[in-house]
Amino acid sequence: MKPDHAPLAQGELAARYPAIRAATEELAGGLSPEDCALQSMPDASPVKWHLAHTTWFFETFVLERHDAAHRPFDPAFRFLFNSYYNGVGEQYPRPQRGMLSRPGLDEVLRYRVQVDERMRALLAGRTLPTEALGLVELGLHHEQQHQELILTDAKHLLSLNPLAPAWRAGMPKRAAAAALLWIAHPGGEAGIGHDGAGFAFDNELPRHRVLLEPFELASRPASNAEFLAFIEDGGYRRPELWLSEGWTHAQAQHWEAPLYWRRREGAWMEFTLQGLQPLDLHASVTHVSHFEADAFARWSGARLPTEFELEVAGGAFADVWQWTSSSYGPYPGYRSTPGAVGEYNGKFMSNQYVLRGGSLDTPPGHLRPSYRNFFPSSARWQFSGVRLARDPS
Amino acid sequence: MKPDHAPLAQGELAARYPAIRAATEELAGGLSPEDCALQSMPDASPVKWHLAHTTWFFETFVLERHDAAHRPFDPAFRFLFNSYYNGVGEQYPRPQRGMLSRPGLDEVLRYRVQVDERMRALLAGRTLPTEALGLVELGLHHEQQHQELILTDAKHLLSLNPLAPAWRAGMPKRAAAAALLWIAHPGGEAGIGHDGAGFAFDNELPRHRVLLEPFELASRPASNAEFLAFIEDGGYRRPELWLSEGWTHAQAQHWEAPLYWRRREGAWMEFTLQGLQPLDLHASVTHVSHFEADAFARWSGARLPTEFELEVAGGAFADVWQWTSSSYGPYPGYRSTPGAVGEYNGKFMSNQYVLRGGSLDTPPGHLRPSYRNFFPSSARWQFSGVRLARDPS
Amino acid sequence: MKPDHAPLAQGELAARYPAIRAATEELAGGLSPEDCALQSMPDASPVKWHLAHTTWFFETFVLERHDAAHRPFDPAFRFLFNSYYNGVGEQYPRPQRGMLSRPGLDEVLRYRVQVDERMRALLAGRTLPTEALGLVELGLHHEQQHQELILTDAKHLLSLNPLAPAWRAGMPKRAAAAALLWIAHPGGEAGIGHDGAGFAFDNELPRHRVLLEPFELASRPASNAEFLAFIEDGGYRRPELWLSEGWTHAQAQHWEAPLYWRRREGAWMEFTLQGLQPLDLHASVTHVSHFEADAFARWSGARLPTEFELEVAGGAFADVWQWTSSSYGPYPGYRSTPGAVGEYNGKFMSNQYVLRGGSLDTPPGHLRPSYRNFFPSSARWQFSGVRLARDPS
Amino acid sequence: MKPDHAPLAQGELAARYPAIRAATEELAGGLSPEDCALQSMPDASPVKWHLAHTTWFFETFVLERHDAAHRPFDPAFRFLFNSYYNGVGEQYPRPQRGMLSRPGLDEVLRYRVQVDERMRALLAGRTLPTEALGLVELGLHHEQQHQELILTDAKHLLSLNPLAPAWRAGMPKRAAAAALLWIAHPGGEAGIGHDGAGFAFDNELPRHRVLLEPFELASRPASNAEFLAFIEDGGYRRPELWLSEGWTHAQAQHWEAPLYWRRREGAWMEFTLQGLQPLDLHASVTHVSHFEADAFARWSGARLPTEFELEVAGGAFADVWQWTSSSYGPYPGYRSTPGAVGEYNGKFMSNQYVLRGGSLDTPPGHLRPSYRNFFPSSARWQFSGVRLARDPS
């Protein structure tokens, strides 16, 4: 959260709060108690945990501090649903989140109802201090981030099921992808980072200037058809196309295609939220790691863009998150938000790469041009794709 | 299953079938969908899996072969719920059983209903061949084995939960343990194995003769009080009391007490199906590995009995399974049951140790004096305890 | 060591000591300092370590107790070269033995010279107590065991080298294997274990009686040709032939043939101490695990013999160690040798299987009919083969 | 290597070659064959391997291409001593380098002699093409990099030995560290990267301009005394000082001090090339990971410098390598050297951080202001320390 940010007005927050919270529950609506309880890998969390943790965020950072009548729903939740805030205390270990059959989904939903009722009363009551309003606003952005994680984590779980279950109704097949154009940018000095108005995370600040060389950027993310050409040209078997660490990882994990592609009787299928479907060649390729994005770019005679190039060129808001060549680090003069919420972003600035843009499943209104998403190089379960860049010839 | 065994009459099986199947469902009755879906470790299975697998057994080995009108409930179940029968085909990997949110508990219960209805019809209908009756009888014994596993597996899952949830209502505290007496046995030639009448597993056969030295056997399993004395005498810190492999394992796993003992503010508690309870000093010690049982016996100036000593001395049917010093192997002339069900016992005769007796949670009527249970030396999540033996002085 | 054994006379030990010690050094003579320093896996030890540890045995158990003028060669060696005797103190971790570039081979050889000189003086001097003589005798048998381990461990190291180096000069190719005959044994009561005269390890005692069923034993170990037929019949791809644990292990380790067999351009070769050689079809198959021996026996319509059957039938002394179906455990009434040397055998009686017989590389004079060798089921780097047994039809 | 670089003249290379090669052998001179053969961890290589690999570099990239009479010393070496050049062919696996007892140190030294003789003749003969001269020059810089690695790798091996052996004679104790001053820099536009004259690696190019904010840089690296204050203030026990990944790693590895610090009876010692020595409080702290450097900087109220800040401020050439906050990546317009040597740098631009400066053990004449060293965040076995930077208040 921007340290000196003027948050939204209390009335506006009171209006947004129930809408954003309801969107989370609607998202999880098609899932069974079992779907919500299982953890498919240490990187992913059970949906039930997301439902509880986002609630914990409001209970711990807002109600506990600003609601004099606050009583914890269950004192054990402070420990169970703390993700990584050492400032709040010990945390239940992340890889064990799938060991918690209790509290059940029913009780977690009751937890949400109680906290929402207290939050409603708080926001409808006396004027809250600015710090409290800032935390409410942060909590809503936090909730939206977990909405996308609910989708990616549940998708990963269902993908492991040999029954290849569908979660939600089908979506129309994509129209033919537009021709890929190269858009030239002259480079030069440019401003980077959030520019003042409205909410931003602390990692988008301070706004500062950088020098860019001239570059060219693809007009859209790469498509499945384009990525398939890379595969068919032996892309996964040619070490010269890969970073050394990427090659080692791809060999060890037996990568041969994006995460959810499956070959069935000679044809490529893709596991989707609608179950196993024929691969849509016109759609943007997604569920590729930074390593795969980088190898694909090298094979294409191009490279990944820096996060600055994507920010400056604008128009990053396509249908998949776009890996950049930028390691996730602090901007010059970066300061984390004071207090435990300061652990939100800064302590992860290590061995991760920035993704820019957003996906079809990022909640509407959540994004800004300066928005920085970040994941390790090997991560594939997010909606991550690739937009190419290149140096002018 | 005994190769040349005359199974129970069809009418008797028709009567027993619904009672035993209902007992399984009653056992799982206090558990939520989430409790039934999670897998706490590769050795344990989700309760839902037990409910489905025992049903799969009847569907695969009985209905598929002897019910001409049989249609599979779901063809994928043949793969999903096959435990380890290579003769039936590929198996869904055991360590991944906790990744299956679908089919949900509801659907698994419908699976049970449909198979039970077909089985009821089959058993009420035309006279079945002896082989079919034998498989039904085997399936019922198999079901009873899984009843105890449902308890041990769900207990293990709940034990990992920091909330220490209780599953079922309390049981009366045990009366003071009887004084431990040593019962002398003269040794000599003795008959071992099942002796003809009634059902037995193939591993209890052939009945044969062994030569025993004179020995003395404790009159009851060791109590928690007795095991506590071992701990307080430094039992877990003295390598000279342990097998080399046991010591290495205990150090690596940081064992300091039986699996479910917890020290809370200086007092010993035990996690039980009634939640966390003060340690009952009069109860038999349980949830100890073969390694711990062996070290405790050495510290006691005694040893573990052989499985033959326990069988010959009779009276093994106490309240906990009793580790023996006998490696689980074939009796002279052993032959496994023909066909896929022959994989039931024989292929596990490797690096496991025999337990004799039975536990408070073994279903009534399931046991025989020749019954052989078996687990690896490091297993602690079963109801396993220790009865001491010694050589006459 | 037999607890109440009358050891060899002091003069006899004085004569044997230098001969057996020299044999060890001769064995290692063809190896470079580097050959002697490396550790190829945690199960194996560097040759340098064997040279030092066997010396440590005499220094620690004999000189330290019975040579009043004894000063340690290097006090750190007490820790560095203690294998597993908790009674002597802490041990340098086994998997780290290959991290010790110092002391170098030169210094270890100086260590041997000094201890040998002190031992020579001790044995040539005043009459030693029986306990000391017993420890010298034990130390010589211990040294002989390590002579065979030097061969198996160095062979394993060299086998990992892509250069496939030869260690020693060639041996004549084996003559055609004799036809395999089945020798019938009537069973009945039989005496097992060492019978009084001469040295024996404590695990060969007490002598006791067992009851055997009638059985038939192959006249010689299985040959490479016979094992090749198993491979060519899909032996490594048919789970029904394997113990469950063996199958899992073989799949995980990608076993397709005995440890040192290599397929080169369609022909089978074997890595030997003479380098890579064409497979000798007439030689006994060796470097197979207990799992492979068991699967081969099942495929052959036979089984592994028990250790009692091999002992009773005599004639076990062939050219390879022979896996038995007997888990390594204590004989009835077993007691380990008092003191730290009591850790020699007893604490390993867990999850290992007995091998009987001996190999071409077992030192002459080291063996007895009651001799029990033992290794885990998965071990393949010893000279381990298989002799078949079967029940009379 | 700079793609369009004019290499040194042939005569100059002919003069430098024997001097640099001899320096390598002198460095290894105090080590035994065993010291040179062992591998202490996958990140480190045996000294013998370094001796052979640097020779392989000249044989493969120079002699094989430019010496018409070239015959390989041993064809197997092409595979054994290829580090990571896929363009040259398969590589012997890095973690197995310590499994090669053959070729021995003697043979590797003979390999060096033969290649050196051929190289001498080549350089003394006909005029070589520019590409060949460039490869010779690259090979000499490569050799110098391995000289420092020989020291760090052998030091790591010796540090694991409980005997704490000394390798070389003592060095004088450091004089008191100078007072730490903060040197202000105004920021602004600055040129980064190699600027034309003389050799540079491809990762130092192209020279380009960056925009810097004003910053302050410490006048020298942090001392052991300053790092000790961090430890005594609980630095290793306070998660708020650490990056999340660093904290997890430090906990898992039980880090409590720099790699070679040892606490002995309450006093801090340090394992050095002179054996275990009292900690020199005046020396620069070294053998710290990027994670520890970052935590120390945060505790100091400062931060790590970027690699640009260190390059611009000059004077980076202190006695330890200095971790920067800059992820190792390509400069704008970066192109790797064509051919297999292009694998030298570019493929490692992933999840590593840049170190600038150099250490007391970097060979004289090897460094430039634009020189970029790089290691993963967790690496501690290099001579890596920390120089602080901060934003002006």
mmCIF file of C-alpha atoms in Angstrom, chain C residues 161-380:
data_model
loop_
_atom_site.group_PDB
_atom_site.id
_atom_site.type_symbol
_atom_site.label_atom_id
_atom_site.label_comp_id
_atom_site.label_asym_id
_atom_site.label_seq_id
_atom_site.Cartn_x
_atom_site.Cartn_y
_atom_site.Cartn_z
ATOM 1 C CA ASN C 161 33.834 -44.184 -14.020
ATOM 2 C CA PRO C 162 33.018 -43.812 -17.726
ATOM 3 C CA LEU C 163 36.553 -45.012 -18.449
ATOM 4 C CA ALA C 164 35.643 -48.440 -16.989
ATOM 5 C CA PRO C 165 39.142 -48.928 -15.595
ATOM 6 C CA ALA C 166 40.556 -52.389 -14.908
ATOM 7 C CA TRP C 167 41.965 -53.011 -11.466
ATOM 8 C CA ARG C 168 43.682 -56.370 -11.723
ATOM 9 C CA ALA C 169 44.792 -58.805 -14.353
ATOM 10 C CA GLY C 170 42.326 -61.033 -16.116
ATOM 11 C CA MET C 171 40.978 -64.334 -14.857
ATOM 12 C CA PRO C 172 40.330 -67.380 -17.044
ATOM 13 C CA LYS C 173 36.866 -67.585 -18.514
ATOM 14 C CA ARG C 174 34.704 -70.049 -16.684
ATOM 15 C CA ALA C 175 34.189 -73.561 -18.099
ATOM 16 C CA ALA C 176 30.655 -74.473 -19.043
ATOM 17 C CA ALA C 177 28.417 -74.519 -15.980
ATOM 18 C CA ALA C 178 27.461 -77.994 -14.821
ATOM 19 C CA ALA C 179 23.901 -79.117 -15.452
ATOM 20 C CA LEU C 180 21.589 -78.014 -12.668
ATOM 21 C CA LEU C 181 20.373 -80.929 -10.540
ATOM 22 C CA TRP C 182 17.794 -80.988 -7.742
ATOM 23 C CA ILE C 183 18.976 -82.608 -4.561
ATOM 24 C CA ALA C 184 16.225 -83.882 -2.285
ATOM 25 C CA HIS C 185 16.395 -83.492 1.476
ATOM 26 C CA PRO C 186 13.967 -85.331 3.784
ATOM 27 C CA GLY C 187 13.502 -82.507 6.282
ATOM 28 C CA GLY C 188 12.876 -83.301 9.933
ATOM 29 C CA GLU C 189 14.588 -82.060 13.053
ATOM 30 C CA ALA C 190 18.027 -80.533 12.550
ATOM 31 C CA GLY C 191 20.703 -78.754 14.544
ATOM 32 C CA ILE C 192 21.451 -75.171 13.520
ATOM 33 C CA GLY C 193 24.289 -72.878 14.536
ATOM 34 C CA HIS C 194 27.899 -73.203 15.500
ATOM 35 C CA ASP C 195 28.687 -76.426 17.245
ATOM 36 C CA GLY C 196 31.446 -75.680 19.648
ATOM 37 C CA ALA C 197 34.948 -75.920 18.285
ATOM 38 C CA GLY C 198 36.687 -72.810 17.028
ATOM 39 C CA PHE C 199 35.680 -69.229 16.469
ATOM 40 C CA ALA C 200 32.171 -68.097 15.644
ATOM 41 C CA PHE C 201 30.333 -64.778 15.710
ATOM 42 C CA ASP C 202 27.669 -64.385 18.381
ATOM 43 C CA ASN C 203 24.937 -64.419 15.724
ATOM 44 C CA GLU C 204 25.692 -68.091 14.973
ATOM 45 C CA LEU C 205 24.669 -69.034 18.517
ATOM 46 C CA PRO C 206 23.180 -70.676 20.454
ATOM 47 C CA ARG C 207 23.082 -73.884 18.550
ATOM 48 C CA HIS C 208 19.488 -75.088 18.592
ATOM 49 C CA ARG C 209 17.115 -77.416 16.819
ATOM 50 C CA VAL C 210 14.582 -76.602 14.114
ATOM 51 C CA LEU C 211 11.937 -78.609 12.262
ATOM 52 C CA LEU C 212 12.233 -78.652 8.485
ATOM 53 C CA GLU C 213 9.761 -79.831 5.877
ATOM 54 C CA PRO C 214 11.176 -81.942 3.062
ATOM 55 C CA PHE C 215 12.769 -79.779 0.365
ATOM 56 C CA GLU C 216 14.878 -79.871 -2.776
ATOM 57 C CA LEU C 217 17.938 -77.732 -3.376
ATOM 58 C CA ALA C 218 19.661 -76.829 -6.631
ATOM 59 C CA SER C 219 23.098 -78.349 -7.039
ATOM 60 C CA ARG C 220 24.730 -74.997 -7.827
ATOM 61 C CA PRO C 221 23.916 -71.285 -7.961
ATOM 62 C CA ALA C 222 22.061 -69.959 -10.983
ATOM 63 C CA SER C 223 24.233 -68.941 -13.918
ATOM 64 C CA ASN C 224 24.291 -65.767 -15.968
ATOM 65 C CA ALA C 225 22.742 -67.738 -18.825
ATOM 66 C CA GLU C 226 19.819 -68.758 -16.632
ATOM 67 C CA PHE C 227 19.347 -65.221 -15.380
ATOM 68 C CA LEU C 228 19.523 -63.902 -18.931
ATOM 69 C CA ALA C 229 16.591 -66.168 -19.827
ATOM 70 C CA PHE C 230 14.623 -64.477 -17.039
ATOM 71 C CA ILE C 231 15.443 -61.061 -18.507
ATOM 72 C CA GLU C 232 14.577 -62.126 -22.014
ATOM 73 C CA ASP C 233 11.248 -63.449 -20.783
ATOM 74 C CA GLY C 234 10.409 -59.957 -19.514
ATOM 75 C CA GLY C 235 11.372 -60.671 -15.927
ATOM 76 C CA TYR C 236 12.013 -57.011 -15.112
ATOM 77 C CA ARG C 237 8.695 -55.926 -16.635
ATOM 78 C CA ARG C 238 6.259 -58.375 -15.012
ATOM 79 C CA PRO C 239 4.992 -57.226 -11.619
ATOM 80 C CA GLU C 240 3.399 -60.597 -10.863
ATOM 81 C CA LEU C 241 6.888 -62.060 -10.415
ATOM 82 C CA TRP C 242 7.954 -59.547 -7.782
ATOM 83 C CA LEU C 243 7.403 -58.732 -4.159
ATOM 84 C CA SER C 244 5.465 -55.488 -3.995
ATOM 85 C CA GLU C 245 8.341 -53.603 -2.382
ATOM 86 C CA GLY C 246 10.784 -55.087 -4.869
ATOM 87 C CA TRP C 247 8.699 -54.016 -7.824
ATOM 88 C CA THR C 248 8.415 -50.474 -6.530
ATOM 89 C CA HIS C 249 12.142 -50.349 -5.929
ATOM 90 C CA ALA C 250 13.055 -51.830 -9.295
ATOM 91 C CA GLN C 251 10.821 -49.335 -11.099
ATOM 92 C CA ALA C 252 12.137 -46.370 -9.165
ATOM 93 C CA GLN C 253 15.743 -47.398 -9.794
ATOM 94 C CA HIS C 254 15.147 -48.397 -13.416
ATOM 95 C CA TRP C 255 16.607 -51.851 -12.850
ATOM 96 C CA GLU C 256 16.798 -53.902 -16.022
ATOM 97 C CA ALA C 257 19.622 -56.322 -15.270
ATOM 98 C CA PRO C 258 22.129 -57.157 -12.512
ATOM 99 C CA LEU C 259 24.096 -54.176 -11.218
ATOM 100 C CA TYR C 260 27.109 -54.370 -13.495
ATOM 101 C CA TRP C 261 25.570 -55.650 -16.691
ATOM 102 C CA ARG C 262 25.778 -53.182 -19.565
ATOM 103 C CA ARG C 263 24.221 -53.510 -22.988
ATOM 104 C CA ARG C 264 26.617 -52.298 -25.686
ATOM 105 C CA GLU C 265 25.434 -52.370 -29.266
ATOM 106 C CA GLY C 266 23.032 -55.181 -28.579
ATOM 107 C CA ALA C 267 25.477 -57.410 -26.679
ATOM 108 C CA TRP C 268 25.606 -57.889 -22.916
ATOM 109 C CA MET C 269 28.818 -56.869 -21.203
ATOM 110 C CA GLU C 270 29.691 -56.910 -17.515
ATOM 111 C CA PHE C 271 31.851 -54.468 -15.612
ATOM 112 C CA THR C 272 34.397 -56.509 -13.666
ATOM 113 C CA LEU C 273 37.622 -55.940 -11.792
ATOM 114 C CA GLN C 274 39.259 -56.499 -15.174
ATOM 115 C CA GLY C 275 37.215 -53.711 -16.748
ATOM 116 C CA LEU C 276 34.277 -54.123 -19.098
ATOM 117 C CA GLN C 277 34.106 -57.702 -20.380
ATOM 118 C CA PRO C 278 31.713 -59.759 -22.501
ATOM 119 C CA LEU C 279 29.189 -61.388 -20.185
ATOM 120 C CA ASP C 280 30.400 -64.826 -19.110
ATOM 121 C CA LEU C 281 27.283 -66.960 -19.518
ATOM 122 C CA HIS C 282 28.773 -69.838 -17.561
ATOM 123 C CA ALA C 283 29.587 -67.852 -14.445
ATOM 124 C CA SER C 284 27.204 -67.645 -11.516
ATOM 125 C CA VAL C 285 24.996 -64.586 -11.660
ATOM 126 C CA THR C 286 26.060 -62.062 -9.060
ATOM 127 C CA HIS C 287 25.366 -58.501 -7.920
ATOM 128 C CA VAL C 288 21.642 -59.151 -7.726
ATOM 129 C CA SER C 289 19.483 -57.874 -4.885
ATOM 130 C CA HIS C 290 17.270 -60.017 -2.689
ATOM 131 C CA PHE C 291 14.332 -58.624 -4.666
ATOM 132 C CA GLU C 292 15.778 -59.798 -7.969
ATOM 133 C CA ALA C 293 16.778 -63.165 -6.535
ATOM 134 C CA ASP C 294 13.234 -63.636 -5.274
ATOM 135 C CA ALA C 295 11.643 -62.665 -8.595
ATOM 136 C CA PHE C 296 14.000 -64.928 -10.503
ATOM 137 C CA ALA C 297 13.110 -67.816 -8.194
ATOM 138 C CA ARG C 298 9.389 -67.231 -8.691
ATOM 139 C CA TRP C 299 9.841 -67.078 -12.439
ATOM 140 C CA SER C 300 11.772 -70.367 -12.202
ATOM 141 C CA GLY C 301 8.843 -72.059 -10.457
ATOM 142 C CA ALA C 302 11.006 -72.327 -7.377
ATOM 143 C CA ARG C 303 11.740 -70.263 -4.292
ATOM 144 C CA LEU C 304 14.695 -69.034 -2.249
ATOM 145 C CA PRO C 305 15.936 -71.508 0.362
ATOM 146 C CA THR C 306 15.757 -70.689 4.048
ATOM 147 C CA GLU C 307 19.064 -70.213 5.791
ATOM 148 C CA PHE C 308 18.374 -73.430 7.686
ATOM 149 C CA GLU C 309 17.916 -75.435 4.513
ATOM 150 C CA LEU C 310 21.244 -74.186 3.180
ATOM 151 C CA GLU C 311 23.032 -74.929 6.426
ATOM 152 C CA VAL C 312 21.555 -78.401 6.758
ATOM 153 C CA ALA C 313 22.146 -79.337 3.152
ATOM 154 C CA GLY C 314 25.791 -78.326 3.500
ATOM 155 C CA GLY C 315 27.781 -77.547 0.415
ATOM 156 C CA ALA C 316 26.766 -73.902 0.485
ATOM 157 C CA PHE C 317 30.297 -72.832 -0.266
ATOM 158 C CA ALA C 318 30.044 -71.911 -3.856
ATOM 159 C CA ASP C 319 31.418 -68.912 -5.731
ATOM 160 C CA VAL C 320 28.773 -66.348 -4.782
ATOM 161 C CA TRP C 321 26.892 -65.463 -1.623
ATOM 162 C CA GLN C 322 23.396 -66.932 -1.723
ATOM 163 C CA TRP C 323 20.338 -64.943 -0.695
ATOM 164 C CA THR C 324 17.924 -66.818 1.563
ATOM 165 C CA SER C 325 14.307 -66.167 2.446
ATOM 166 C CA SER C 326 15.325 -65.829 6.102
ATOM 167 C CA SER C 327 15.116 -62.466 7.746
ATOM 168 C CA TYR C 328 18.229 -61.806 9.811
ATOM 169 C CA GLY C 329 17.210 -62.299 13.435
ATOM 170 C CA PRO C 330 18.463 -63.694 16.706
ATOM 171 C CA TYR C 331 18.516 -67.420 17.390
ATOM 172 C CA PRO C 332 16.449 -68.488 20.420
ATOM 173 C CA GLY C 333 18.378 -67.513 23.528
ATOM 174 C CA TYR C 334 20.749 -65.227 21.610
ATOM 175 C CA ARG C 335 22.949 -62.965 23.705
ATOM 176 C CA SER C 336 25.294 -60.382 22.276
ATOM 177 C CA THR C 337 28.938 -60.240 23.383
ATOM 178 C CA PRO C 338 29.295 -57.986 26.429
ATOM 179 C CA GLY C 339 30.831 -54.535 25.994
ATOM 180 C CA ALA C 340 31.168 -52.310 22.975
ATOM 181 C CA VAL C 341 32.017 -55.222 20.653
ATOM 182 C CA GLY C 342 28.529 -56.486 21.424
ATOM 183 C CA GLU C 343 27.393 -53.917 18.869
ATOM 184 C CA TYR C 344 29.087 -56.024 16.178
ATOM 185 C CA ASN C 345 26.057 -58.057 15.126
ATOM 186 C CA GLY C 346 22.947 -57.866 17.261
ATOM 187 C CA LYS C 347 21.850 -54.329 16.632
ATOM 188 C CA PHE C 348 21.552 -54.994 12.903
ATOM 189 C CA MET C 349 18.916 -57.712 13.273
ATOM 190 C CA SER C 350 16.237 -55.708 11.534
ATOM 191 C CA ASN C 351 15.042 -55.576 7.944
ATOM 192 C CA GLN C 352 17.959 -57.482 6.501
ATOM 193 C CA TYR C 353 18.112 -60.902 4.868
ATOM 194 C CA VAL C 354 20.639 -63.670 5.446
ATOM 195 C CA LEU C 355 23.112 -64.745 2.789
ATOM 196 C CA ARG C 356 24.910 -68.036 3.140
ATOM 197 C CA GLY C 357 27.939 -69.528 1.525
ATOM 198 C CA GLY C 358 30.716 -67.177 0.525
ATOM 199 C CA SER C 359 32.240 -65.776 -2.629
ATOM 200 C CA LEU C 360 35.369 -66.242 -4.709
ATOM 201 C CA ASP C 361 36.680 -63.161 -2.940
ATOM 202 C CA THR C 362 35.969 -64.208 0.622
ATOM 203 C CA PRO C 363 39.367 -64.744 2.280
ATOM 204 C CA PRO C 364 40.332 -68.414 2.580
ATOM 205 C CA GLY C 365 39.689 -69.827 6.020
ATOM 206 C CA HIS C 366 37.151 -67.188 6.961
ATOM 207 C CA LEU C 367 34.040 -69.310 6.586
ATOM 208 C CA ARG C 368 32.043 -71.903 8.524
ATOM 209 C CA PRO C 369 28.826 -73.792 7.683
ATOM 210 C CA SER C 370 27.035 -71.717 10.323
ATOM 211 C CA TYR C 371 28.325 -68.394 8.955
ATOM 212 C CA ARG C 372 25.617 -65.745 8.469
ATOM 213 C CA ASN C 373 26.133 -62.798 6.170
ATOM 214 C CA PHE C 374 23.338 -60.217 5.924
ATOM 215 C CA PHE C 375 22.355 -57.237 3.785
ATOM 216 C CA PRO C 376 19.202 -55.229 3.053
ATOM 217 C CA SER C 377 16.873 -56.485 0.328
ATOM 218 C CA SER C 378 17.920 -53.805 -2.102
ATOM 219 C CA ALA C 379 21.698 -54.295 -1.806
ATOM 220 C CA ARG C 380 23.387 -55.253 -5.060
#
